[in-house]
mmCIF file of C-alpha atoms in Angstrom:
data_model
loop_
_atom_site.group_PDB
_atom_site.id
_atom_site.type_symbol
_atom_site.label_atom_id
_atom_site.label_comp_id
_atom_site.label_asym_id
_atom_site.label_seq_id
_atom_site.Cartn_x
_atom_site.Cartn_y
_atom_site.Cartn_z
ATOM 1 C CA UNK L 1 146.280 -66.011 38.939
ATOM 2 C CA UNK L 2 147.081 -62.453 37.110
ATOM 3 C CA UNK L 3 144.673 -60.430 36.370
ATOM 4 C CA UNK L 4 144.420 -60.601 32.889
ATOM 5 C CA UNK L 5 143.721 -64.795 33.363
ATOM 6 C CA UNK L 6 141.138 -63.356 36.155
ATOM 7 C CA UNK L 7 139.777 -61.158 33.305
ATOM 8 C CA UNK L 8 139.541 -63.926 30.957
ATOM 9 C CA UNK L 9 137.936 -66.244 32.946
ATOM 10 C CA UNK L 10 135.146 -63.779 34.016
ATOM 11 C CA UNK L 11 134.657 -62.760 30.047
ATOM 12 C CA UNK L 12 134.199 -67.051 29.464
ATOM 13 C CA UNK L 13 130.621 -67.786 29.192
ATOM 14 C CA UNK L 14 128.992 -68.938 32.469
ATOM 15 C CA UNK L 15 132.157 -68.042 34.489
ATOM 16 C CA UNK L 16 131.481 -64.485 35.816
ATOM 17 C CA UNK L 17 130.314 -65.241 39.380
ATOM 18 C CA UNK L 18 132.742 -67.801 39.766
ATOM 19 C CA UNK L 19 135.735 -65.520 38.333
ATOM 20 C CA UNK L 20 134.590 -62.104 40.614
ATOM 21 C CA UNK L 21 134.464 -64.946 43.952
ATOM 22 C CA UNK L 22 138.375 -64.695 42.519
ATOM 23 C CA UNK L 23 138.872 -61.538 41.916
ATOM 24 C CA UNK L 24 137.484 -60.723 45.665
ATOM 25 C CA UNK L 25 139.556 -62.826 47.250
ATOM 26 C CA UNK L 26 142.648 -61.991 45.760
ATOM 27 C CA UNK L 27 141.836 -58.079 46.719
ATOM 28 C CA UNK L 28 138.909 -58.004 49.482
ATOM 29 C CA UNK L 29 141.652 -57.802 52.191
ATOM 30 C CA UNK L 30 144.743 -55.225 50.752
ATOM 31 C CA UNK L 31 141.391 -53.017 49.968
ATOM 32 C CA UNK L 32 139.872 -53.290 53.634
ATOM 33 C CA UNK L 33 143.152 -52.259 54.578
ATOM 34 C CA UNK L 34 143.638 -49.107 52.470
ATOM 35 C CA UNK L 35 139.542 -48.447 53.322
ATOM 36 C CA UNK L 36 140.183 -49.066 57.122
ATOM 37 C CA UNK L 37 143.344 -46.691 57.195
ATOM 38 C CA UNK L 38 140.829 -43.772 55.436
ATOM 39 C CA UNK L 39 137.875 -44.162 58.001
ATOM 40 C CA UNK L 40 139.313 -45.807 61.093
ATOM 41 C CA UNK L 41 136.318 -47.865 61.981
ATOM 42 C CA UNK L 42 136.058 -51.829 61.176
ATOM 43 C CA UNK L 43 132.121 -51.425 60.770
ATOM 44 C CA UNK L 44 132.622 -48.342 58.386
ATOM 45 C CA UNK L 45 135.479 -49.904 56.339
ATOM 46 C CA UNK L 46 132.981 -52.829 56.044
ATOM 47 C CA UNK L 47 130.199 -51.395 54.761
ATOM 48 C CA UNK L 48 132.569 -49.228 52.196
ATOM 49 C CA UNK L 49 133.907 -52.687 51.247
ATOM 50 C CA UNK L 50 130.796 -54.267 50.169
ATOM 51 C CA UNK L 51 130.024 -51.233 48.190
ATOM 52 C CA UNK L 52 133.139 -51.093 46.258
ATOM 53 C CA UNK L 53 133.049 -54.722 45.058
ATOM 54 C CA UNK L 54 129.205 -53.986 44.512
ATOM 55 C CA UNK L 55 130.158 -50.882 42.154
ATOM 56 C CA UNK L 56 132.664 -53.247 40.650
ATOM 57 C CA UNK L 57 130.391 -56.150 39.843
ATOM 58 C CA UNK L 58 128.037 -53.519 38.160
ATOM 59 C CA UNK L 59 130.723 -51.887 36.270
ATOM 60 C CA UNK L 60 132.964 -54.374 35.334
ATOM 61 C CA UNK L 61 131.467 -55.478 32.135
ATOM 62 C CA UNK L 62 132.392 -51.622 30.955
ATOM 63 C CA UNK L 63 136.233 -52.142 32.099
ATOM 64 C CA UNK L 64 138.232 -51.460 28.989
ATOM 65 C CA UNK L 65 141.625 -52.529 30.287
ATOM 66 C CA UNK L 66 142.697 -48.679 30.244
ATOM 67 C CA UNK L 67 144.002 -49.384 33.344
ATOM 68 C CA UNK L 68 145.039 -52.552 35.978
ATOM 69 C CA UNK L 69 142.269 -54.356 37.782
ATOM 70 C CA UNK L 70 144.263 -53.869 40.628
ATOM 71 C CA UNK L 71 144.204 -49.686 40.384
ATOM 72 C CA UNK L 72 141.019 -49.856 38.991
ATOM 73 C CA UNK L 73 139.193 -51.522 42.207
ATOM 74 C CA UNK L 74 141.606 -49.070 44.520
ATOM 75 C CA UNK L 75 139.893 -46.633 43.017
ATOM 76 C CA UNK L 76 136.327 -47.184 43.627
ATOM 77 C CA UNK L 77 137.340 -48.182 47.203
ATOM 78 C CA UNK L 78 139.088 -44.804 47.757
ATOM 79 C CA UNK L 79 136.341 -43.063 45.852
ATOM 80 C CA UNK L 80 133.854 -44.645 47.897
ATOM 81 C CA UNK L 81 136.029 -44.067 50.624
ATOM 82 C CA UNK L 82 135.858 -40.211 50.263
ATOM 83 C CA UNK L 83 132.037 -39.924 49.743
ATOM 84 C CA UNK L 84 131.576 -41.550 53.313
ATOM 85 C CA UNK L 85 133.854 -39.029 54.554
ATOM 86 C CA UNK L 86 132.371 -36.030 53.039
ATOM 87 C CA UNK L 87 128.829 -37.415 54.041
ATOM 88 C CA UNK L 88 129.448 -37.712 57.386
ATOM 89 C CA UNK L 89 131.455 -34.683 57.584
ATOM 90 C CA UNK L 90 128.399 -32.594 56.138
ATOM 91 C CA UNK L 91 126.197 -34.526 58.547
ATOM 92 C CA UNK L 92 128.794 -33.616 61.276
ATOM 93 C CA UNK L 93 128.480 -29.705 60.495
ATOM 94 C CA UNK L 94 126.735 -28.885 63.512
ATOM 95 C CA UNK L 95 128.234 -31.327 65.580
ATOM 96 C CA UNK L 96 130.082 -29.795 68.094
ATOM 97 C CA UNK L 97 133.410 -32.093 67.406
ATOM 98 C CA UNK L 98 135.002 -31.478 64.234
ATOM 99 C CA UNK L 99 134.788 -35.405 62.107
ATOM 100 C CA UNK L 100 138.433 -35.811 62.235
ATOM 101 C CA UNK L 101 138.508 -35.744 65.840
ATOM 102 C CA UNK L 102 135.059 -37.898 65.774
ATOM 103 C CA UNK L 103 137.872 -40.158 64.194
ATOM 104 C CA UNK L 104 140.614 -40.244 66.020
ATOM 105 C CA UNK L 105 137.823 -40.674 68.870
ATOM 106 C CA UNK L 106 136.773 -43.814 67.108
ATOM 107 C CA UNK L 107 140.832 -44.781 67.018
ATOM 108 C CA UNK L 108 140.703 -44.188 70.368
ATOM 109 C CA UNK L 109 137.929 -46.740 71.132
ATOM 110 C CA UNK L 110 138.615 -49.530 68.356
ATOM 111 C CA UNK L 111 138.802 -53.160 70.070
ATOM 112 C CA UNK L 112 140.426 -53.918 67.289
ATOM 113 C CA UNK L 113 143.448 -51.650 67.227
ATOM 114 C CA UNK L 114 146.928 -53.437 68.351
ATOM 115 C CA UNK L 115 149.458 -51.093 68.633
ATOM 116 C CA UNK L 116 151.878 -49.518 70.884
ATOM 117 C CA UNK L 117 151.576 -45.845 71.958
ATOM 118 C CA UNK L 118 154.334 -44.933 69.005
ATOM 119 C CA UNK L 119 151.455 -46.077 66.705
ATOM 120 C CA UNK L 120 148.583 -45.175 67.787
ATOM 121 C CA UNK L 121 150.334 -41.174 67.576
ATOM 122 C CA UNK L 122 151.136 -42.001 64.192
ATOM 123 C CA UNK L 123 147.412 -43.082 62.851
ATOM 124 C CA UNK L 124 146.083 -40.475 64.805
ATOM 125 C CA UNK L 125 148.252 -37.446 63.062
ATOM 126 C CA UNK L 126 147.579 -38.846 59.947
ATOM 127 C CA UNK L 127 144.033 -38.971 60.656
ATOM 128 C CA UNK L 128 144.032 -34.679 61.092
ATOM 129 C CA UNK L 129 145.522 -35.006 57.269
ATOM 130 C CA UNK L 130 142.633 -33.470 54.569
ATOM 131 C CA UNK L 131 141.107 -36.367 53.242
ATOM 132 C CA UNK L 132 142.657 -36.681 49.741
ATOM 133 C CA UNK L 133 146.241 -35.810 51.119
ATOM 134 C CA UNK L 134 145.820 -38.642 53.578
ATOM 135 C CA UNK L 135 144.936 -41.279 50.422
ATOM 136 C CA UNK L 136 147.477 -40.179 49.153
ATOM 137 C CA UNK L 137 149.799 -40.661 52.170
ATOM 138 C CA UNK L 138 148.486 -44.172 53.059
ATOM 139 C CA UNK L 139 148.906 -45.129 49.702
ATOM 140 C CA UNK L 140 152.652 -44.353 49.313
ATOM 141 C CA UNK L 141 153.716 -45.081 52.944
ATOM 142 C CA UNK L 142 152.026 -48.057 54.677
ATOM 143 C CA UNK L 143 150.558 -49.997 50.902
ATOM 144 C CA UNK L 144 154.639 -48.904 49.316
ATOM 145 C CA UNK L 145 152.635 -48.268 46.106
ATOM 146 C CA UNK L 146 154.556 -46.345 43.346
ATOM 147 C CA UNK L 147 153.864 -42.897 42.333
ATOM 148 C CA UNK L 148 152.660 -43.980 38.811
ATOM 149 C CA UNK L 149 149.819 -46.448 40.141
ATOM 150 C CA UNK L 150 148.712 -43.399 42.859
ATOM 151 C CA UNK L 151 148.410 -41.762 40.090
ATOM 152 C CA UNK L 152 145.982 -44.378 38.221
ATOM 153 C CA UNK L 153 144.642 -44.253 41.493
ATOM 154 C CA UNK L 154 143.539 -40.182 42.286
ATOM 155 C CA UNK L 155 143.506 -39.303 38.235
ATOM 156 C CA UNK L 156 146.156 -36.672 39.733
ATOM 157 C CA UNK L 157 149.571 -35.865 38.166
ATOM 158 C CA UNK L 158 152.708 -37.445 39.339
ATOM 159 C CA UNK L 159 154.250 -34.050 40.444
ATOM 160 C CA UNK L 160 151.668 -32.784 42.490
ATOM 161 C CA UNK L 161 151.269 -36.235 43.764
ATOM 162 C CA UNK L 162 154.830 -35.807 45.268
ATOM 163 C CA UNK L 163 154.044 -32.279 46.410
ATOM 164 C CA UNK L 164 151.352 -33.415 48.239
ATOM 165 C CA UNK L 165 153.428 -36.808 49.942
ATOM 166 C CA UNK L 166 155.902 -34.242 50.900
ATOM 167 C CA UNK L 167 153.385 -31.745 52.942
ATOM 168 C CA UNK L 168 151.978 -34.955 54.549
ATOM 169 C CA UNK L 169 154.967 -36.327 55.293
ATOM 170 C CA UNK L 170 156.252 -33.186 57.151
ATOM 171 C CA UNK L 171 152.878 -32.720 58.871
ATOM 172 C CA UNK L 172 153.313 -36.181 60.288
ATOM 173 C CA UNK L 173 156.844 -35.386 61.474
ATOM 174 C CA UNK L 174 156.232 -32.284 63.053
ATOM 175 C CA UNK L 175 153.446 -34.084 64.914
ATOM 176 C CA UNK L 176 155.365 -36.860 66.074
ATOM 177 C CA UNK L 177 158.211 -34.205 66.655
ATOM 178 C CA UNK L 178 156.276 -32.531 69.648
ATOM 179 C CA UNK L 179 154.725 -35.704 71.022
ATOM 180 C CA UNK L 180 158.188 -37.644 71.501
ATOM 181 C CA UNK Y 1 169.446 -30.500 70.693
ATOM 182 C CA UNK Y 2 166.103 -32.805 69.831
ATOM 183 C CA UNK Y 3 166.672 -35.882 67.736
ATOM 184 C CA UNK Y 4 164.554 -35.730 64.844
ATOM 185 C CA UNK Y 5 161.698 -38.337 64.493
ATOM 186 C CA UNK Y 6 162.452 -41.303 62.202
ATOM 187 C CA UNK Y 7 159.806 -41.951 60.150
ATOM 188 C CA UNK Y 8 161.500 -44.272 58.360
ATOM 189 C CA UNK Y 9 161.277 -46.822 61.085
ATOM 190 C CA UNK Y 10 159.504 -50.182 59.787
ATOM 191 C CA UNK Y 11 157.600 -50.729 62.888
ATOM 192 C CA UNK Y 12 156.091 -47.408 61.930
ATOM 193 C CA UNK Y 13 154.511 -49.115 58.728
ATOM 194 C CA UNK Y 14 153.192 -52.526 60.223
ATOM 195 C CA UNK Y 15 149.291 -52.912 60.369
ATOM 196 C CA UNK Y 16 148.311 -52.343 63.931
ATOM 197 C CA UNK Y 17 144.810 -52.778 62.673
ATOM 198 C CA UNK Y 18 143.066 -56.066 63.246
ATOM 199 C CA UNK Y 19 139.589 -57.687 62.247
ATOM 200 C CA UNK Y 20 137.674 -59.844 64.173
ATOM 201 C CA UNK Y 21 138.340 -63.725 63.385
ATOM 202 C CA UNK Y 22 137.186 -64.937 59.875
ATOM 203 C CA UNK Y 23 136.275 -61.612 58.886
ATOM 204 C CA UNK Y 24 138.054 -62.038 55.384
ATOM 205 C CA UNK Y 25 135.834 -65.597 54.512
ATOM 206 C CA UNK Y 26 132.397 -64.106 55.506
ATOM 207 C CA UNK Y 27 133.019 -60.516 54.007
ATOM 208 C CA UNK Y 28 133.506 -62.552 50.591
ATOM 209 C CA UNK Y 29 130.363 -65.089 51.327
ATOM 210 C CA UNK Y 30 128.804 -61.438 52.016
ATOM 211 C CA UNK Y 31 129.974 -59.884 49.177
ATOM 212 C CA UNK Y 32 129.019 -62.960 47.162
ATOM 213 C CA UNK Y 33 125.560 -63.176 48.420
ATOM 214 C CA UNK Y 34 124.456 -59.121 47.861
ATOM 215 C CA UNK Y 35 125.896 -60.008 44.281
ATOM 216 C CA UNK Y 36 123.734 -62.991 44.028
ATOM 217 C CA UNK Y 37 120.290 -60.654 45.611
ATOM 218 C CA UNK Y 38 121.383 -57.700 42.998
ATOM 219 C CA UNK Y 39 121.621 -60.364 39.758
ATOM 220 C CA UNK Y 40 118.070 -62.084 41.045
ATOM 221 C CA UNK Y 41 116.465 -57.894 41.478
ATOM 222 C CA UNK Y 42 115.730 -56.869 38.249
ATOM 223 C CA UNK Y 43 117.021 -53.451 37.422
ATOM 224 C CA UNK Y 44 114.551 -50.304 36.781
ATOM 225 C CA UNK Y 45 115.882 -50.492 33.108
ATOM 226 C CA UNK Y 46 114.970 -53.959 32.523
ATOM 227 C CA UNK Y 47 111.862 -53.619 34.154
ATOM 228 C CA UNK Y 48 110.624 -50.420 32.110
ATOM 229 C CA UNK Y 49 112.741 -51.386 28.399
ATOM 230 C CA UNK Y 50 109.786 -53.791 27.057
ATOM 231 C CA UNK Y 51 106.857 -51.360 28.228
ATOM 232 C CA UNK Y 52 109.273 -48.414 26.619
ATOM 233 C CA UNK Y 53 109.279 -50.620 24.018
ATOM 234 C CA UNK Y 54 105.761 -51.033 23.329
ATOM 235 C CA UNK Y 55 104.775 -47.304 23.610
ATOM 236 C CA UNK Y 56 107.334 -46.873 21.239
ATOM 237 C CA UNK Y 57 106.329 -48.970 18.814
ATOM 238 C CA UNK Y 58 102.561 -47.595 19.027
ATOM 239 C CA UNK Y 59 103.795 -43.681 18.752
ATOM 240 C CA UNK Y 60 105.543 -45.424 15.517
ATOM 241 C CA UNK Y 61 102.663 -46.900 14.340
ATOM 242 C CA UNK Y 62 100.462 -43.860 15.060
ATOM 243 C CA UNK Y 63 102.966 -40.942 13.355
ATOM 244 C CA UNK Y 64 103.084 -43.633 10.153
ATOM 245 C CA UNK Y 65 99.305 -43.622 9.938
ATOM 246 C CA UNK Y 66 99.155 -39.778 10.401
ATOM 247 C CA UNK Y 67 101.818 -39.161 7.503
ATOM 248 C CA UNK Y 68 99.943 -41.603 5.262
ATOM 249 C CA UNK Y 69 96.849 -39.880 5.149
ATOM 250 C CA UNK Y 70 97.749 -36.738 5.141
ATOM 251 C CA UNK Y 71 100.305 -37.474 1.921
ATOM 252 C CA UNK Y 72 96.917 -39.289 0.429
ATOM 253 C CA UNK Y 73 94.358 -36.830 1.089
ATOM 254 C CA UNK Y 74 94.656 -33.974 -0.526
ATOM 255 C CA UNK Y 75 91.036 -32.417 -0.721
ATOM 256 C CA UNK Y 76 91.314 -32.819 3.276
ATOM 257 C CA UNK Y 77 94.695 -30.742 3.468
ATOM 258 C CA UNK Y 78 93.083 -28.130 0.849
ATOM 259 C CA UNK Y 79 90.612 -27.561 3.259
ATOM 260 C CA UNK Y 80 92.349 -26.810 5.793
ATOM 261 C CA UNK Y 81 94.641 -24.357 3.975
ATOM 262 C CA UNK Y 82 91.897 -22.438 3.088
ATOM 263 C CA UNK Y 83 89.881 -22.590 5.855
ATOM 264 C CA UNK Y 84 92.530 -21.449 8.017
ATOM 265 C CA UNK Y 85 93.898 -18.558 5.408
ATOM 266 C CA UNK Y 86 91.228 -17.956 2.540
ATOM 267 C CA UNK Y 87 89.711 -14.659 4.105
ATOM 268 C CA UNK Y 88 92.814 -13.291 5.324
ATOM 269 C CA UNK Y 89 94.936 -14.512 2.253
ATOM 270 C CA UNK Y 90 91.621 -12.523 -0.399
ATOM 271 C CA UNK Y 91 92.293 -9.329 1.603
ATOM 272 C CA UNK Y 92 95.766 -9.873 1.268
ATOM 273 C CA UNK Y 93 95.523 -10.661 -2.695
ATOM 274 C CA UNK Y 94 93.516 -6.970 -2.704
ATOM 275 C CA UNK Y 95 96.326 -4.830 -0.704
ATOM 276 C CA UNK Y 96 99.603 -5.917 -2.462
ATOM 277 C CA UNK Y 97 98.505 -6.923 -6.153
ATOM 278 C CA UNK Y 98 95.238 -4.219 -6.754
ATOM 279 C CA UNK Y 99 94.947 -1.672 -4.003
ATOM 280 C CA UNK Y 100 98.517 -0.777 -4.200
ATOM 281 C CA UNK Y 101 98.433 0.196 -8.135
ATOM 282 C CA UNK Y 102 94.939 1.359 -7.931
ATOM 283 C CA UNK Y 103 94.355 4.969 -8.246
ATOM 284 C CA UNK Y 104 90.590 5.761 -7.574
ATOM 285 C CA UNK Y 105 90.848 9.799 -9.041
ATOM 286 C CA UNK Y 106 91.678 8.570 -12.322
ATOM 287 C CA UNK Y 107 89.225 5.794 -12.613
ATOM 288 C CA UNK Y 108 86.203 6.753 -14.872
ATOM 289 C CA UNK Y 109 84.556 3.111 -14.884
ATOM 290 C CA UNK Y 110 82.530 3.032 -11.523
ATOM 291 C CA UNK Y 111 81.050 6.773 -11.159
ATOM 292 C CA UNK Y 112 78.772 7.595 -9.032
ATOM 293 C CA UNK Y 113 77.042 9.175 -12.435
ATOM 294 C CA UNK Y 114 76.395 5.719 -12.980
ATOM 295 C CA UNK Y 115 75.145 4.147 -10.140
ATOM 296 C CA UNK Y 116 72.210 6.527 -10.178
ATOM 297 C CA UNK Y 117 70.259 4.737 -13.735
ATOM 298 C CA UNK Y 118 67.464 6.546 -14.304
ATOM 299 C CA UNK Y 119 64.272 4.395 -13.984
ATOM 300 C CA UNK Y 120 62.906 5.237 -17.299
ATOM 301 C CA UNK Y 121 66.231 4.492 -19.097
ATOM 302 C CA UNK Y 122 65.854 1.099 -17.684
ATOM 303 C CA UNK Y 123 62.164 0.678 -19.229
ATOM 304 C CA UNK Y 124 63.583 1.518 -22.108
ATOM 305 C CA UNK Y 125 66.253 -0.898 -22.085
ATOM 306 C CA UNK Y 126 63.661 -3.394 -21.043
ATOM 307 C CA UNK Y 127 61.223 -2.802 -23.687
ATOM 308 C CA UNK Y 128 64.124 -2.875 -26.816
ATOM 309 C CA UNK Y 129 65.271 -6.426 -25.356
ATOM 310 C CA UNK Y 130 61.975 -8.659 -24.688
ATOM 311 C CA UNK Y 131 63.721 -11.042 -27.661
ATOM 312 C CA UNK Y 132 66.625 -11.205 -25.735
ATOM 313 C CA UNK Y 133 65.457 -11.922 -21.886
ATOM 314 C CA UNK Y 134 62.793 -14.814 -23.724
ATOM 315 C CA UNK Y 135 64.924 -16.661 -24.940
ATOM 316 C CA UNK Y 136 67.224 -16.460 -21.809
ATOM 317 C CA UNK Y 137 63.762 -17.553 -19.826
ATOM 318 C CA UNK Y 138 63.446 -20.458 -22.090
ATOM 319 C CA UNK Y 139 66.743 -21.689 -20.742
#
């Protein structure tokens, strides 16, 4: 079903629970995915799931079409995404571990991380990235998503989307550079 | 010379995530049952809108009585003006429209001369107008 029959149904009368059931399962998993890159943790990426289809039952009557259902919803989740981080990060401030190594401690420990040494490197590097620059990253590398929809995405131009790709991109190499 | 890293490898992109099993089905009965809690909560806004209502409606009710008499009573609201401004507004009156034209050297009509009548001038007076001050008694 596109998303413009999804929207349809939900704007039938009577249909709207049935229609968002649809519009959940077509998206709950690519968005745990792009959530569970951002903080790591299955428990965290859980919560921030429920809270972005939450924010989108609430605001979906408002949705005008300016943009797809598809970038609209990845942007709540990375919105909601970055507000966990920054909370925790300002809750972290006296911590005596920085939060991005709190998360690559969490990497570290996940039961439910499968993947070889190579990888594990990789999500950890990308884990030092500044939080926006490593949406950004996760967006274009591992989800293959164009620089036009990132950009429906962050609200950020398409040029300085590509800046910033390219500074993550040779962050990540360096790292991976001096570890293998 | 070190090889440089490819990070163009497609191993590099798979998902080395995982979830525990079912996870996708119960995260949508989850999602699908906080929706159901948050449509059955009613919402501050829908809670407070009729009582908003109603204390709207009475300020209405109240500022439309208040304008109506006050547009239909106008002894009341002359009343007020003057009992708020009459003294200050006389003295006012005085200063700009008399006291400022006024000059007291050249006025002949309230003498001091005057104010001293002598007592047997006023006998006088008296006496020559008995007709008079009768027939203003009989009145």
């Amino acid at each position: 079903m596109t998303d413009k029959e999804l929207l349809e149904l939900y704007r039938e009368e009577g249909k709207q629970s049935y229609a968002f059931n649809l519009i959940v399962k077509s998206y709950s998993e690519r968005l745990y995915w792009h959530v569970r890159k951002m903080v790591a943790s299955h428990d965290d990426a859980n919560d921030i799931i429920q809270n972005t289809f939450i924010k989108a039952w609430d605001a979906l009557p408002e949705f005008r079409e300016e943009s797809r259902l598809f970038t609209w919803l990845y942007r709540i989740a990375t919105n909601e995404s970055l507000t966990f981080l920054k909370r925790k990060k300002s809750r972290a401030f006296l911590s005596l571990t920085d939060y991005s190594k709190q998360l690559e401690n969490k990497l570290e420990s996940d039961p439910y991380f499968n993947g070889d040494a190579t990888q594990k490197a990789l999500h950890k590097a990308i884990l030092k990235l500044p939080d926006k620059q490593r949406a950004v990253f996760n967006m274009r590398y591992f989800d293959e998503m164009k620089y036009e929809e990132i950009s429906e995405v962050t609200g950020t131009s398409v040029g300085a989307l590509k800046a910033s790709y390219h500074h993550a991109f040779q962050k990540i190499q360096h790292a991976m550079e001096e570890l293998f | 010379m070190k090889q440089k890293f490819n990070m163009d490898d497609r191993h590099l992109r798979e998902n080395p995530h995982s979830v525990p099993e079912g996870y996708f089905s119960s995260l949508q009965d989850a999602i699908s049952d906080k929706i159901s809690a948050e449509k059955q909560k009613p919402s501050f806004w829908r809670v407070a809108r009729p009582q908003l209502a109603l204390a709207a409606s009475f300020a209405v009710i109240f500022i439309i009585a208040y304008a109506t008499i006050n547009l239909f009573s106008p002894g009341e609201k002359q009343d007020i003006f003057s009992s708020i401004e009459s003294d200050q507004l006389d003295g006012l009156y005085v200063k700009t429209s008399f006291v400022d034209f006024y000059d007291s050297s050249t006025d002949t009509l309230y003498t001091e001369d005057e104010e001293e009548i002598d007592p047997e001038e006023i006998v006088e007076y008296l006496s020559s107008n008995t007709g008079i001050i009768y027939i203003a008694s009989l009145d």
